[in-house]
XYZ file of C-alpha atoms in Angstrom:
681
model
C 0.000 0.000 0.000
C 1.383 3.442 -0.938
C 2.275 5.749 1.974
C 0.349 9.022 2.073
C 3.024 10.670 4.243
C 6.748 9.903 4.151
C 9.169 11.496 6.613
C 12.877 10.908 6.054
C 15.800 12.046 8.235
C 13.836 14.979 9.683
C 16.022 17.304 11.757
C 15.133 20.510 13.608
C 17.743 22.830 15.082
C 17.174 25.889 17.284
C 20.242 28.147 17.236
C 22.684 25.250 17.311
C 20.619 23.083 19.678
C 19.178 19.988 17.931
C 15.587 19.321 19.022
C 14.805 16.596 16.451
C 17.501 14.333 15.029
C 16.920 12.070 12.042
C 13.272 11.143 12.611
C 11.688 9.023 9.902
C 8.401 7.181 9.418
C 5.774 6.310 6.813
C 2.033 6.674 7.240
C -0.471 4.730 5.152
C -4.066 5.822 4.557
C -6.279 5.130 7.555
C -3.309 4.248 9.770
C -2.632 5.751 13.234
C 0.951 6.315 14.358
C 1.337 7.028 18.064
C 4.351 9.056 19.212
C 5.261 8.877 22.918
C 8.074 10.112 25.116
C 8.881 12.441 27.989
C 8.631 16.222 27.781
C 11.462 17.563 25.637
C 11.817 14.374 23.604
C 10.807 16.173 20.391
C 7.269 14.804 19.884
C 5.432 18.102 19.332
C 8.327 19.655 17.402
C 8.188 16.721 14.986
C 4.449 17.193 14.389
C 4.807 20.949 13.884
C 7.777 20.494 11.537
C 5.731 18.196 9.281
C 3.232 20.989 8.688
C 5.818 23.781 8.576
C 4.483 25.545 11.661
C 7.757 26.075 13.522
C 9.055 29.628 14.120
C 11.621 31.187 11.788
C 14.336 30.576 14.402
C 14.118 26.847 13.628
C 16.278 25.271 10.942
C 14.502 22.284 9.395
C 16.157 19.712 7.137
C 15.345 16.280 5.769
C 12.301 15.305 3.748
C 8.530 15.364 4.312
C 6.553 14.091 1.316
C 2.766 14.150 1.005
C 1.794 11.820 -1.827
C 5.196 12.502 -3.368
C 5.069 16.313 -2.945
C 8.021 17.657 -0.950
C 6.981 20.029 1.865
C 10.381 20.898 3.364
C 11.514 24.084 1.649
C 8.258 24.387 -0.316
C 7.009 27.942 -1.022
C 4.435 29.411 1.365
C 1.717 29.217 -1.280
C 2.191 25.450 -1.543
C 2.106 25.024 2.224
C -1.028 27.155 2.534
C -2.777 24.983 -0.044
C -1.878 21.875 2.008
C -2.561 23.135 5.536
C -6.149 22.489 6.500
C -6.979 20.861 3.176
C -4.767 17.786 3.011
C -2.981 17.894 6.387
C -4.900 19.190 9.405
C -3.762 19.918 12.946
C -5.574 19.367 16.245
C -3.742 21.457 18.826
C -3.234 20.703 22.500
C -4.968 23.855 23.805
C -8.183 24.496 21.829
C -8.934 27.770 23.630
C -5.753 29.434 22.371
C -6.238 27.882 18.917
C -9.617 29.588 18.411
C -9.997 33.341 17.882
C -12.005 34.545 20.912
C -13.895 37.353 19.086
C -15.395 35.170 16.336
C -18.166 32.637 16.676
C -17.318 28.930 16.442
C -19.437 28.422 13.311
C -17.795 31.381 11.564
C -14.319 29.997 12.226
C -15.191 26.532 10.922
C -16.893 28.064 7.871
C -13.775 30.150 7.241
C -11.671 26.960 7.186
C -14.086 25.507 4.606
C -14.085 28.588 2.344
C -10.291 28.862 2.478
C -10.044 25.698 0.374
C -13.442 25.369 -1.311
C -15.212 27.746 -3.686
C -18.619 27.835 -1.979
C -20.898 30.557 -0.658
C -21.040 31.785 2.925
C -24.448 30.188 3.372
C -23.258 26.732 2.266
C -20.110 27.053 4.388
C -22.269 27.907 7.423
C -24.419 24.822 6.794
C -21.274 22.721 6.455
C -20.059 24.059 9.829
C -23.293 22.920 11.467
C -22.939 19.471 9.844
C -19.389 19.170 11.160
C -20.399 20.154 14.697
C -23.096 17.504 14.538
C -20.528 14.943 13.301
C -18.319 15.483 16.370
C -21.241 15.198 18.777
C -21.958 18.817 19.697
C -25.577 18.992 20.969
C -27.895 21.435 19.169
C -25.205 22.253 16.574
C -27.286 24.912 14.801
C -27.446 26.869 18.075
C -23.899 26.143 19.239
C -22.471 27.351 15.930
C -23.463 30.886 16.998
C -21.586 30.632 20.328
C -18.135 32.041 21.111
C -15.205 29.829 22.206
C -15.434 30.907 25.863
C -19.026 29.645 25.946
C -17.866 26.080 25.222
C -16.499 23.691 27.845
C -12.984 22.304 27.376
C -14.248 19.066 25.841
C -16.640 20.872 23.493
C -13.863 23.209 22.340
C -11.664 20.227 21.543
C -14.485 18.597 19.584
C -15.038 21.850 17.686
C -11.302 21.947 16.922
C -11.572 18.429 15.490
C -14.572 19.567 13.395
C -12.442 22.377 11.951
C -9.573 19.967 11.287
C -11.735 17.588 9.223
C -13.704 20.344 7.447
C -11.978 19.629 4.111
C -11.621 15.825 4.412
C -7.828 15.852 4.934
C -5.577 12.927 4.110
C -3.580 13.295 7.358
C -4.544 14.549 10.831
C -1.792 15.603 13.250
C -3.193 15.414 16.804
C -0.808 16.969 19.342
C -1.813 15.854 22.865
C -5.530 16.261 22.019
C -6.732 14.946 25.403
C -4.277 16.651 27.760
C -5.935 18.447 30.717
C -9.359 16.938 29.944
C -11.426 14.955 32.427
C -11.345 11.223 31.822
C -14.994 11.178 30.685
C -14.415 14.058 28.253
C -11.199 12.393 27.074
C -13.214 9.290 26.211
C -15.660 11.434 24.222
C -12.831 13.142 22.295
C -11.137 9.822 21.472
C -14.477 8.464 20.290
C -14.876 11.542 18.068
C -11.408 11.004 16.583
C -12.324 7.399 15.768
C -15.570 8.592 14.164
C -13.926 11.203 11.927
C -11.227 8.738 10.860
C -13.923 6.274 9.893
C -15.877 8.960 8.007
C -12.908 10.549 6.214
C -10.422 7.670 5.942
C -7.663 9.992 7.134
C -4.349 8.774 8.528
C -3.333 10.169 11.897
C -0.216 11.018 13.878
C -1.279 10.917 17.545
C 1.159 12.580 19.954
C 0.480 11.690 23.582
C 2.199 11.141 26.917
C -0.603 8.733 27.937
C 0.340 5.163 27.043
C -3.259 4.059 27.629
C -4.483 6.440 24.917
C -1.817 5.130 22.560
C -2.664 1.495 23.402
C -6.308 2.026 22.512
C -5.896 4.172 19.397
C -2.602 3.531 17.573
C -1.681 0.910 14.996
C 2.053 1.548 15.331
C 4.085 3.334 18.005
C 7.259 5.403 17.818
C 9.023 6.055 21.127
C 11.136 9.230 21.118
C 14.032 10.178 23.381
C 16.475 13.078 23.051
C 15.068 14.116 19.680
C 15.069 10.776 17.883
C 13.039 7.585 17.590
C 14.585 4.930 19.849
C 12.007 2.182 19.301
C 9.150 1.574 16.885
C 6.854 -1.408 16.402
C 3.215 -2.419 15.898
C 1.322 -1.438 19.025
C 0.655 -4.937 20.393
C 4.238 -6.010 19.743
C 5.711 -2.950 21.460
C 3.634 -3.291 24.635
C 4.121 -7.061 24.863
C 7.835 -7.254 23.987
C 9.648 -3.899 24.307
C 13.362 -4.045 23.418
C 14.612 -0.653 24.559
C 15.221 -0.045 28.305
C 13.630 3.403 28.013
C 10.409 1.880 26.651
C 10.454 -0.677 29.463
C 10.737 2.176 31.938
C 7.833 4.121 30.435
C 5.549 1.066 30.489
C 6.553 0.114 34.036
C 5.957 3.655 35.316
C 2.247 3.622 34.406
C -0.174 2.710 37.232
C -2.632 0.027 36.120
C -6.320 0.518 36.854
C -6.995 -3.168 36.177
C -4.821 -4.225 39.127
C -7.675 -3.640 41.607
C -7.762 -6.421 44.197
C -4.096 -7.295 43.708
C -1.291 -6.575 46.160
C 0.170 -3.112 45.439
C 3.485 -3.114 43.617
C 5.962 -0.286 43.188
C 5.973 1.666 39.979
C 9.167 1.820 37.947
C 10.771 5.264 38.184
C 13.246 6.000 35.400
C 16.215 7.532 37.253
C 17.659 10.933 36.334
C 16.288 13.346 33.759
C 16.434 13.637 29.950
C 19.491 15.479 28.620
C 19.118 19.163 27.853
C 18.727 20.135 24.204
C 22.188 20.802 22.818
C 23.969 18.984 25.674
C 23.773 15.349 24.604
C 26.268 12.956 26.205
C 28.582 10.913 23.964
C 27.264 7.579 22.781
C 23.687 6.580 23.636
C 21.813 9.579 25.131
C 19.933 7.255 27.495
C 23.094 5.579 28.836
C 23.457 7.861 31.933
C 19.979 6.713 33.077
C 20.153 3.102 31.886
C 20.860 0.226 34.353
C 21.862 -2.015 31.411
C 24.462 0.384 29.971
C 27.822 -1.135 29.027
C 31.042 0.375 27.673
C 29.809 0.087 24.073
C 26.884 2.377 24.965
C 29.276 5.212 25.821
C 31.183 5.203 22.544
C 28.718 5.402 19.644
C 25.027 6.207 19.477
C 23.273 2.990 18.380
C 21.326 2.956 15.135
C 17.628 2.151 14.930
C 17.776 -1.458 13.723
C 15.968 -4.791 14.009
C 15.985 -8.354 12.789
C 15.607 -8.854 9.046
C 12.000 -8.741 7.902
C 10.651 -7.361 11.179
C 8.867 -4.062 11.791
C 10.159 -3.916 15.356
C 13.210 -1.628 15.498
C 15.177 -0.455 18.547
C 18.192 1.792 19.080
C 19.953 -0.299 21.741
C 23.053 -2.491 21.625
C 21.337 -4.955 24.006
C 17.970 -5.071 22.246
C 18.364 -8.707 21.120
C 19.385 -9.762 24.628
C 16.351 -8.010 26.143
C 14.092 -9.780 23.640
C 15.649 -13.226 24.188
C 15.458 -12.962 27.988
C 11.959 -11.395 27.850
C 12.996 -8.803 30.413
C 10.264 -6.770 32.074
C 10.445 -3.310 33.677
C 11.237 -4.630 37.166
C 13.989 -6.843 35.732
C 15.799 -3.735 34.500
C 14.998 -0.929 36.938
C 15.294 -1.231 40.737
C 12.033 -0.587 42.593
C 11.371 -0.147 46.324
C 9.073 -2.349 48.362
C 5.585 -0.960 48.812
C 3.665 -1.409 52.085
C 0.356 -3.263 52.006
C -2.901 -1.335 51.867
C -4.644 -0.219 55.033
C -7.767 -2.377 54.842
C -9.366 -1.799 58.242
C -10.264 1.260 60.272
C -8.406 1.582 63.573
C -10.066 2.594 66.839
C -8.199 5.918 66.935
C -9.909 9.292 66.527
C -10.323 10.109 62.819
C -7.723 12.471 61.418
C -10.516 14.017 59.334
C -14.272 13.613 59.577
C -16.671 15.494 57.270
C -20.438 15.161 57.332
C -22.979 16.764 54.975
C -20.589 19.608 54.048
C -22.106 22.398 51.939
C -20.778 25.600 50.387
C -22.589 28.034 48.106
C -21.337 31.156 46.363
C -23.517 34.136 45.387
C -24.143 34.700 41.685
C -24.329 38.375 40.679
C -25.370 40.246 37.536
C -24.299 43.734 36.467
C -20.945 45.512 36.413
C -21.716 48.765 38.273
C -24.906 48.054 40.213
C -24.658 44.352 41.045
C -27.636 42.327 42.129
C -27.749 38.742 43.268
C -29.584 36.513 40.821
C -28.853 33.106 42.299
C -26.318 30.809 43.941
C -23.619 28.385 42.863
C -23.997 25.152 44.852
C -20.323 24.140 44.681
C -20.551 21.592 47.527
C -23.894 20.187 48.611
C -23.501 17.092 50.774
C -19.967 15.665 51.110
C -19.003 12.931 53.593
C -15.358 11.990 54.226
C -13.486 9.852 56.792
C -9.707 9.469 57.086
C -7.923 7.533 59.838
C -4.269 7.630 60.840
C -2.003 5.977 58.283
C -4.754 5.892 55.652
C -4.978 7.406 52.163
C -8.347 8.591 50.900
C -8.590 9.333 47.180
C -11.063 12.058 46.192
C -12.126 11.812 42.539
C -14.634 13.389 40.170
C -14.843 15.522 37.041
C -13.899 19.195 36.933
C -16.683 21.144 38.607
C -17.605 18.290 40.948
C -16.558 20.331 43.995
C -13.250 18.671 44.905
C -11.239 21.905 45.211
C -13.997 23.717 47.112
C -14.117 20.795 49.550
C -10.373 21.177 50.118
C -10.664 24.926 50.711
C -13.429 24.401 53.260
C -11.350 21.816 55.141
C -8.097 23.783 55.001
C -9.830 27.038 55.974
C -10.478 25.635 59.492
C -13.558 27.833 59.812
C -17.197 27.052 60.653
C -18.835 25.406 57.627
C -21.903 26.856 55.972
C -23.644 23.541 56.665
C -22.488 20.248 58.084
C -19.591 19.228 60.292
C -15.816 19.318 59.725
C -13.676 17.695 62.425
C -9.888 17.816 62.122
C -7.943 15.649 64.591
C -10.992 15.443 66.834
C -11.683 19.204 66.902
C -14.739 20.697 65.225
C -13.818 23.704 63.081
C -16.982 25.426 64.308
C -15.514 25.714 67.832
C -11.885 26.673 67.178
C -10.294 29.831 68.571
C -7.694 31.736 66.526
C -4.921 30.289 68.718
C -6.203 26.751 68.136
C -6.441 27.379 64.386
C -2.792 28.494 64.305
C -1.665 25.391 66.221
C -3.795 23.081 64.071
C -2.355 24.406 60.803
C 0.964 22.743 61.615
C -0.791 19.369 61.712
C -2.596 19.906 58.408
C -0.400 20.647 55.383
C -0.929 21.001 51.619
C 1.075 19.897 48.567
C 0.071 21.861 45.468
C -0.553 20.723 41.904
C 2.060 22.892 40.153
C 5.414 22.508 41.939
C 7.017 25.487 40.180
C 4.187 27.916 40.891
C 4.109 26.886 44.564
C 7.815 27.640 45.194
C 9.091 31.223 45.486
C 11.659 31.567 42.655
C 13.596 34.219 44.613
C 14.264 32.007 47.632
C 16.776 29.156 47.992
C 15.283 25.756 48.705
C 16.462 25.738 52.313
C 14.503 28.912 53.076
C 11.422 27.560 51.285
C 11.425 24.415 53.424
C 12.015 26.482 56.592
C 8.991 28.766 56.031
C 6.408 26.617 57.893
C 8.868 26.110 60.761
C 9.389 29.854 61.131
C 5.629 30.420 60.994
C 5.285 28.049 63.964
C 8.050 29.824 65.918
C 10.808 27.198 65.610
C 14.290 28.326 66.686
C 17.301 28.508 64.363
C 18.943 25.397 65.789
C 15.920 23.237 65.057
C 15.549 24.691 61.569
C 19.235 24.083 60.861
C 18.903 20.419 61.848
C 15.586 19.884 60.127
C 16.418 21.065 56.590
C 19.118 18.420 55.834
C 16.906 15.736 57.392
C 13.986 16.656 55.162
C 16.043 16.840 51.977
C 17.433 13.353 52.641
C 13.938 12.098 53.469
C 12.601 13.088 50.036
C 15.621 11.767 48.147
C 17.614 14.996 47.661
C 21.076 16.021 48.836
C 21.491 18.412 51.817
C 23.825 20.493 49.642
C 20.813 21.309 47.427
C 19.509 23.656 50.132
C 21.446 26.573 48.627
C 19.991 26.111 45.124
C 16.975 27.902 43.675
C 13.801 26.202 42.318
C 14.667 26.768 38.638
C 17.764 24.594 39.079
C 15.642 21.487 39.703
C 13.533 19.220 37.495
C 9.747 19.033 37.872
C 9.900 15.867 39.966
C 12.593 17.330 42.218
C 10.527 20.490 42.714
C 7.562 18.403 43.816
C 9.834 16.598 46.284
C 10.802 20.014 47.663
C 7.111 20.861 48.060
C 6.611 17.599 49.965
C 9.624 18.360 52.188
C 8.175 21.793 52.986
C 4.844 20.227 53.938
C 6.571 17.646 56.165
C 8.757 20.201 57.948
C 6.268 20.763 60.802
C 5.542 17.040 61.211
C 1.867 17.067 60.145
C -0.673 14.335 60.792
C -2.630 14.905 57.563
C -1.212 15.785 54.155
C -3.645 17.165 51.577
C -2.307 16.449 48.077
C -4.071 18.415 45.327
C -3.285 16.719 41.982
C 0.376 16.353 43.067
C 1.562 14.382 40.016
C -0.703 15.649 37.216
C 1.950 18.081 35.902
C 4.726 15.441 35.820
C 5.916 13.043 33.133
C 4.896 9.457 33.807
C 8.500 8.431 34.544
C 8.870 11.205 37.152
C 5.358 10.599 38.495
C 6.299 7.029 39.404
C 9.162 8.174 41.647
C 6.970 10.711 43.468
C 4.184 8.152 44.040
C 6.668 5.618 45.381
C 8.095 8.313 47.687
C 4.642 9.197 49.042
C 3.920 5.564 49.862
C 7.245 5.155 51.631
C 6.736 8.339 53.660
C 3.264 7.252 54.714
C 4.622 3.942 56.006
C 7.627 5.486 57.773
C 5.895 8.503 59.342
C 2.365 7.171 59.878
C 0.869 9.976 57.783
C -2.699 10.231 56.555
C -3.306 11.512 53.017
C -6.269 13.206 51.355
C -5.255 12.613 47.740
C -7.196 14.557 45.099
C -6.792 13.426 41.499
C -8.638 13.150 38.188
C -6.472 10.102 37.329
C -8.230 7.030 38.697
C -5.229 4.834 37.855
C -3.100 6.865 40.251
C -5.827 6.721 42.913
C -6.135 2.956 42.534
C -2.381 2.641 43.024
C -1.914 4.865 46.065
C -5.246 5.036 47.938
C -6.683 2.707 50.579
C -10.176 4.133 50.248
C -11.863 6.300 47.614
C -14.671 8.863 47.597
C -16.400 9.744 44.303
C -17.979 13.196 43.919
C -20.521 14.415 41.392
C -21.955 17.936 41.278
C -20.977 18.689 44.875
C -22.143 15.416 46.431
C -20.550 12.145 47.481
C -22.128 9.445 45.283
C -19.961 6.437 46.173
C -17.209 5.632 48.670
C -15.387 2.704 50.231
C -12.283 0.559 50.039
C -10.584 1.257 46.717
C -10.334 -2.420 45.767
C -14.023 -2.981 46.514
C -15.296 0.151 44.781
C -13.140 -0.302 41.679
C -13.840 -4.037 41.378
C -17.616 -3.768 41.986
C -18.696 -0.161 41.286
C -22.401 0.291 42.008
C -23.079 3.886 40.999
C -23.358 4.385 37.205
C -21.175 7.512 37.454
C -18.339 5.541 39.050
C -18.747 2.889 36.376
C -18.496 5.532 33.642
C -15.372 7.063 35.199
C -13.656 3.677 35.428
C -14.637 2.565 31.923
C -13.255 5.808 30.476
C -9.736 5.287 31.889
C -7.535 3.804 29.135
C -5.467 0.729 29.982
C -1.840 0.505 28.806
C -2.624 -2.870 27.243
C -3.714 -2.866 23.576
C -5.460 -6.255 23.735
C -7.542 -5.585 26.855
C -8.149 -1.926 26.023
C -9.734 -2.676 22.645
C -12.003 -5.391 24.010
C -13.551 -3.237 26.743
C -17.074 -1.905 26.621
C -17.198 1.883 26.953
C -19.787 3.783 28.992
C -19.831 7.186 27.310
C -21.621 9.890 29.274
C -23.651 12.384 27.291
C -22.417 15.980 27.433
C -20.950 17.781 30.432
C -22.156 17.997 34.056
C -25.105 20.407 34.478
C -24.587 23.873 35.903
C -24.218 23.992 39.717
C -26.423 27.110 39.707
C -29.495 24.864 39.317
C -30.386 22.744 42.315
C -32.679 20.158 40.809
C -34.892 17.777 42.741
C -34.093 14.099 42.783
C -30.939 12.475 41.454
C -28.699 15.080 39.854
C -26.964 12.522 37.663
C -30.112 11.325 35.910
C -29.658 13.598 32.853
C -26.464 11.690 31.922
C -27.261 8.338 33.533
C -27.332 5.280 31.217
C -29.399 3.364 33.797
C -32.083 6.083 34.010
C -32.661 5.927 30.254
C -33.772 2.282 30.516
C -36.131 2.608 33.508
C -39.907 2.459 33.344
C -42.041 5.528 34.067
C -42.518 4.744 37.768
C -38.813 4.244 38.461
C -37.940 7.367 36.479
C -40.383 9.350 38.610
C -38.551 8.199 41.725
C -35.194 9.365 40.321
C -36.765 12.698 39.382
C -38.304 13.414 42.786
C -36.214 11.625 45.443
C -32.567 12.397 46.225
C -30.703 9.080 46.667
C -29.150 8.474 50.096
C -25.773 6.823 50.699
C -26.603 3.202 51.506
C -24.147 0.456 52.565
C -23.112 -2.408 50.278
C -20.519 -5.104 50.876
C -17.996 -4.767 53.703
C -16.853 -1.184 53.135
C -18.822 0.477 50.377
C -21.643 3.015 50.154
C -23.427 4.314 47.067
C -26.152 6.911 46.459
C -28.259 5.319 43.741
C -31.862 4.118 43.710
C -31.043 1.305 41.265
C -27.426 0.201 41.919
C -26.155 -2.481 39.564
C -22.671 -3.969 39.559
C -21.193 -3.734 36.082
C -17.926 -5.110 34.684
C -15.675 -2.213 33.565
C -12.415 -4.027 32.825
């Protein structure tokens, strides 16, 4: 079959610093090539170079041929005739890709008219058809909306509609599901499958999520330090990787389908990728590779494989790895992980929350404001955390997770309900008690760089909570080296500034700062969502070790259910401000009873091509409803797949009666009138 896109020896250089080095691949019609790798590996630069979208400071060489037409060095007129017509791009951030002052329909129609000689009226109709194709509800109305009036998932679907407006031959999708909720991610991936089926387009799918690649790609190219270091058909690559770096990436991914099994450590890839323009001699991965030998330090290995095979690897020990069938834990050392906490102790709960509620006023007008309603951000949350236990708090964006954290951390009387921290009700605390209690309740933020003062050395950053609690200099001087060693850093690093550390190291600094005052409860707000999967594994392993050594309790907030399954003992699922299911993580994930929990779990991609493609998906319709409307009955019913199949009498119950949290099993509660266990793996 003739390749629609041929890339040969593609190289990109930024002022003497090579970002892409000799990348090559072929793409046949209807085929999906997945490109994976850590940040800085050259994935996005490769995709942008194919379409000629890099800045003028980039020097691009090599060959990119579209049906035999050379694009590297082609005149701008040629590139403009190709962009959007034959090769389309789906960008990572759809909000910045749309013009905010033009309506969505106008922008899609503009893309149509740029390459087709049709009237404005026909282009507008085509825009509505495309919005309908990608699953936008009421497309004729939504076409008149502005980008800021769309949710993140709807904007990404509209971006896909624009990309396929002219039936392109190739779609370049650069991290199209990054920063989306797992349910919205599932919708976007389903849309991409639909448009590929409708248009027959080939696709280059750039992603850091190996589960997304496992479920969508036909072939995979793994990139490191600007070049492809392994490539193979997707099932072959996941089953028999031959490059130690690929083994590390696969081993670093938490598996959602391991519920009920004894927890095992993730595989952290040691060190960090080399800086652009500062590659070591020989194999760039050698400084991080446990299998490196002298030959690895002399010459960079070529991308080769056995004769007649499509599985290629750039490693001098690739054949040995294949023959011995080495797995991630055979190559990379991993720590022992303590067993889950499966039973409540008789001690006082570290945190107890009952029927927590928080509303915010909704105003209209810029000069003379008047209240027109309320935002019910939290409307009935129950939480329990005991000493030495990790509770995972999950739910879509807008479910009320962050507001719940703010209400707990504020240590103030709640609007409704009860919040007890270490046995003390926040409704009865004096200012002195609040100050003392803050030392026992600490927070680790989502973005490690934004949470560290760039003007302060790390030692001073870690010492801040100690100074706030009145610790003397001698104690601070002793404590800083102890904390740095505890989180896997050197005491000499105390004099460095945050910008001198990698993302994973910065998060370790944030953890050290939180531990400085010896807290009982650590609140972790998406602590690994901004990290590469290889770095994420090391931080998750560290958190588990610290919990075992120090007897800490964690409230772990995350949108990634795979991470929650790996680290949590118990889980609480939130929807539209309410707790809808909770219990032991193994029990809830193995036998989910609430249809929302089932949908969340079914939407999480597995890093296993065979199992991922056999699973049945539960796709939720649309986005969560607005929290400004406090409807009677079950608030999930508008998206609930169970509700749609009920008879009139049962539907009436869901519409009028709010479900209560009822017990099931040994440690599980669910708020559903018609709970049904459903297989999601």
